[in-house]
PDB file of C-alpha atoms in Angstrom:
ATOM      1  CA  UNK A   1       0.000   0.000   0.000  1.00  0.00           C
ATOM      2  CA  UNK A   2       2.798   2.413   0.883  1.00  0.00           C
ATOM      3  CA  UNK A   3       4.496   1.889  -2.496  1.00  0.00           C
ATOM      4  CA  UNK A   4       1.249   2.740  -4.289  1.00  0.00           C
ATOM      5  CA  UNK A   5       0.838   5.895  -2.199  1.00  0.00           C
ATOM      6  CA  UNK A   6       4.455   6.829  -2.942  1.00  0.00           C
ATOM      7  CA  UNK A   7       3.694   6.338  -6.645  1.00  0.00           C
ATOM      8  CA  UNK A   8       0.837   8.861  -6.362  1.00  0.00           C
ATOM      9  CA  UNK A   9       3.036  11.306  -4.480  1.00  0.00           C
ATOM     10  CA  UNK A  10       5.791  10.967  -7.088  1.00  0.00           C
ATOM     11  CA  UNK A  11       3.360  11.665  -9.931  1.00  0.00           C
ATOM     12  CA  UNK A  12       2.743  15.135  -8.497  1.00  0.00           C
ATOM     13  CA  UNK A  13       6.419  16.004  -8.962  1.00  0.00           C
ATOM     14  CA  UNK A  14       6.309  15.132 -12.665  1.00  0.00           C
ATOM     15  CA  UNK A  15       2.891  15.964 -14.113  1.00  0.00           C
ATOM     16  CA  UNK A  16       0.632  19.023 -14.337  1.00  0.00           C
ATOM     17  CA  UNK A  17      -2.536  16.923 -14.554  1.00  0.00           C
ATOM     18  CA  UNK A  18      -3.062  13.316 -13.519  1.00  0.00           C
ATOM     19  CA  UNK A  19      -5.768  10.917 -14.653  1.00  0.00           C
ATOM     20  CA  UNK A  20      -5.895   7.877 -12.406  1.00  0.00           C
ATOM     21  CA  UNK A  21      -7.413   4.830 -14.055  1.00  0.00           C
ATOM     22  CA  UNK A  22      -7.619   1.328 -12.774  1.00  0.00           C
ATOM     23  CA  UNK A  23      -8.577  -1.146 -15.443  1.00  0.00           C
ATOM     24  CA  UNK A  24      -6.476  -3.903 -13.860  1.00  0.00           C
ATOM     25  CA  UNK A  25      -7.100  -4.014 -10.085  1.00  0.00           C
ATOM     26  CA  UNK A  26      -4.266  -6.520  -9.492  1.00  0.00           C
ATOM     27  CA  UNK A  27      -6.190  -8.823  -7.141  1.00  0.00           C
ATOM     28  CA  UNK A  28      -7.720  -5.904  -5.234  1.00  0.00           C
ATOM     29  CA  UNK A  29     -11.317  -4.701  -5.180  1.00  0.00           C
ATOM     30  CA  UNK A  30     -12.025  -2.266  -8.037  1.00  0.00           C
ATOM     31  CA  UNK A  31     -11.184   1.251  -6.905  1.00  0.00           C
ATOM     32  CA  UNK A  32      -8.849   0.325  -4.058  1.00  0.00           C
ATOM     33  CA  UNK A  33      -5.604   0.943  -5.957  1.00  0.00           C
ATOM     34  CA  UNK A  34      -6.937   4.208  -7.402  1.00  0.00           C
ATOM     35  CA  UNK A  35      -7.804   5.391  -3.895  1.00  0.00           C
ATOM     36  CA  UNK A  36      -4.301   4.576  -2.664  1.00  0.00           C
ATOM     37  CA  UNK A  37      -2.786   6.552  -5.557  1.00  0.00           C
ATOM     38  CA  UNK A  38      -5.160   9.392  -4.680  1.00  0.00           C
ATOM     39  CA  UNK A  39      -4.037   9.266  -1.029  1.00  0.00           C
ATOM     40  CA  UNK A  40      -0.472   9.732  -2.228  1.00  0.00           C
ATOM     41  CA  UNK A  41      -1.501  12.696  -4.362  1.00  0.00           C
ATOM     42  CA  UNK A  42      -3.463  14.218  -1.484  1.00  0.00           C
ATOM     43  CA  UNK A  43      -0.448  13.930   0.819  1.00  0.00           C
ATOM     44  CA  UNK A  44       1.113  16.736  -1.243  1.00  0.00           C
ATOM     45  CA  UNK A  45      -0.059  20.242  -2.099  1.00  0.00           C
ATOM     46  CA  UNK A  46      -1.117  19.095  -5.574  1.00  0.00           C
ATOM     47  CA  UNK A  47      -4.384  20.883  -6.449  1.00  0.00           C
ATOM     48  CA  UNK A  48      -7.499  18.678  -6.300  1.00  0.00           C
ATOM     49  CA  UNK A  49      -8.670  20.267  -9.551  1.00  0.00           C
ATOM     50  CA  UNK A  50      -5.611  18.869 -11.345  1.00  0.00           C
ATOM     51  CA  UNK A  51      -6.384  15.166 -11.044  1.00  0.00           C
ATOM     52  CA  UNK A  52      -9.333  12.854 -11.556  1.00  0.00           C
ATOM     53  CA  UNK A  53     -10.167   9.171 -11.344  1.00  0.00           C
ATOM     54  CA  UNK A  54     -11.617   7.491 -14.423  1.00  0.00           C
ATOM     55  CA  UNK A  55     -12.070   3.728 -14.239  1.00  0.00           C
ATOM     56  CA  UNK A  56     -12.459   3.032 -17.962  1.00  0.00           C
ATOM     57  CA  UNK A  57      -9.133   2.980 -19.826  1.00  0.00           C
ATOM     58  CA  UNK A  58     -10.619   4.085 -23.174  1.00  0.00           C
ATOM     59  CA  UNK A  59     -12.377   7.026 -21.544  1.00  0.00           C
ATOM     60  CA  UNK A  60      -9.210   8.001 -19.692  1.00  0.00           C
ATOM     61  CA  UNK A  61      -7.214   7.816 -22.928  1.00  0.00           C
ATOM     62  CA  UNK A  62      -9.696   9.954 -24.856  1.00  0.00           C
ATOM     63  CA  UNK A  63      -9.920  12.554 -22.104  1.00  0.00           C
ATOM     64  CA  UNK A  64      -6.135  12.773 -21.879  1.00  0.00           C
ATOM     65  CA  UNK A  65      -5.851  13.192 -25.646  1.00  0.00           C
ATOM     66  CA  UNK A  66      -8.600  15.829 -25.673  1.00  0.00           C
ATOM     67  CA  UNK A  67      -6.840  17.816 -22.963  1.00  0.00           C
ATOM     68  CA  UNK A  68      -3.455  17.842 -24.706  1.00  0.00           C
ATOM     69  CA  UNK A  69      -2.457  20.960 -26.563  1.00  0.00           C
ATOM     70  CA  UNK A  70       0.278  21.748 -29.031  1.00  0.00           C
ATOM     71  CA  UNK A  71       3.642  21.114 -27.396  1.00  0.00           C
ATOM     72  CA  UNK A  72       2.190  19.102 -24.506  1.00  0.00           C
ATOM     73  CA  UNK A  73       3.618  15.734 -23.561  1.00  0.00           C
ATOM     74  CA  UNK A  74       1.114  13.100 -22.540  1.00  0.00           C
ATOM     75  CA  UNK A  75       2.068   9.837 -20.869  1.00  0.00           C
ATOM     76  CA  UNK A  76      -0.308   6.887 -20.887  1.00  0.00           C
ATOM     77  CA  UNK A  77       0.448   3.860 -18.731  1.00  0.00           C
ATOM     78  CA  UNK A  78      -1.660   1.309 -20.556  1.00  0.00           C
ATOM     79  CA  UNK A  79      -2.902  -2.036 -19.331  1.00  0.00           C
ATOM     80  CA  UNK A  80      -4.468  -3.035 -22.666  1.00  0.00           C
ATOM     81  CA  UNK A  81      -1.800  -1.673 -24.983  1.00  0.00           C
ATOM     82  CA  UNK A  82      -3.485  -2.804 -28.213  1.00  0.00           C
ATOM     83  CA  UNK A  83      -6.770  -1.132 -27.231  1.00  0.00           C
ATOM     84  CA  UNK A  84      -5.011   2.090 -26.226  1.00  0.00           C
ATOM     85  CA  UNK A  85      -3.091   2.198 -29.515  1.00  0.00           C
ATOM     86  CA  UNK A  86      -6.384   1.681 -31.342  1.00  0.00           C
ATOM     87  CA  UNK A  87      -8.004   4.481 -29.299  1.00  0.00           C
ATOM     88  CA  UNK A  88      -5.093   6.837 -30.040  1.00  0.00           C
ATOM     89  CA  UNK A  89      -5.260   6.101 -33.776  1.00  0.00           C
ATOM     90  CA  UNK A  90      -9.049   6.617 -33.819  1.00  0.00           C
ATOM     91  CA  UNK A  91      -8.611   9.906 -31.960  1.00  0.00           C
ATOM     92  CA  UNK A  92      -5.928  11.011 -34.422  1.00  0.00           C
ATOM     93  CA  UNK A  93      -8.164  10.116 -37.373  1.00  0.00           C
ATOM     94  CA  UNK A  94     -11.123  11.969 -35.865  1.00  0.00           C
ATOM     95  CA  UNK A  95      -8.985  15.018 -35.069  1.00  0.00           C
ATOM     96  CA  UNK A  96      -7.530  15.023 -38.614  1.00  0.00           C
ATOM     97  CA  UNK A  97     -10.983  14.863 -40.221  1.00  0.00           C
ATOM     98  CA  UNK A  98     -12.082  17.918 -38.217  1.00  0.00           C
ATOM     99  CA  UNK A  99      -9.060  19.945 -39.298  1.00  0.00           C
ATOM    100  CA  UNK A 100      -9.496  19.400 -43.036  1.00  0.00           C
TER     101      UNK A 100
END
């Protein structure tokens, strides 16, 4: 539990906005790991408005991509890598069709 909290705390030193998702609970009840990450975040002065918890990996991916602006760096820690790549490509295609 302490390692997971430390992970959350460490995220606040690296990122401006954090989306916590938990599509693979790793033998824990759904939501437990996300709450531990959140506890780590809350142990810092990281603003509550700058993180959220989204359980669905596709939704989290799409929200992260929608939030990103020109020059931003987004990091996605994927559980279902093939699905996330598919989601990113679909987002890119949709974004490209709106620009034309």
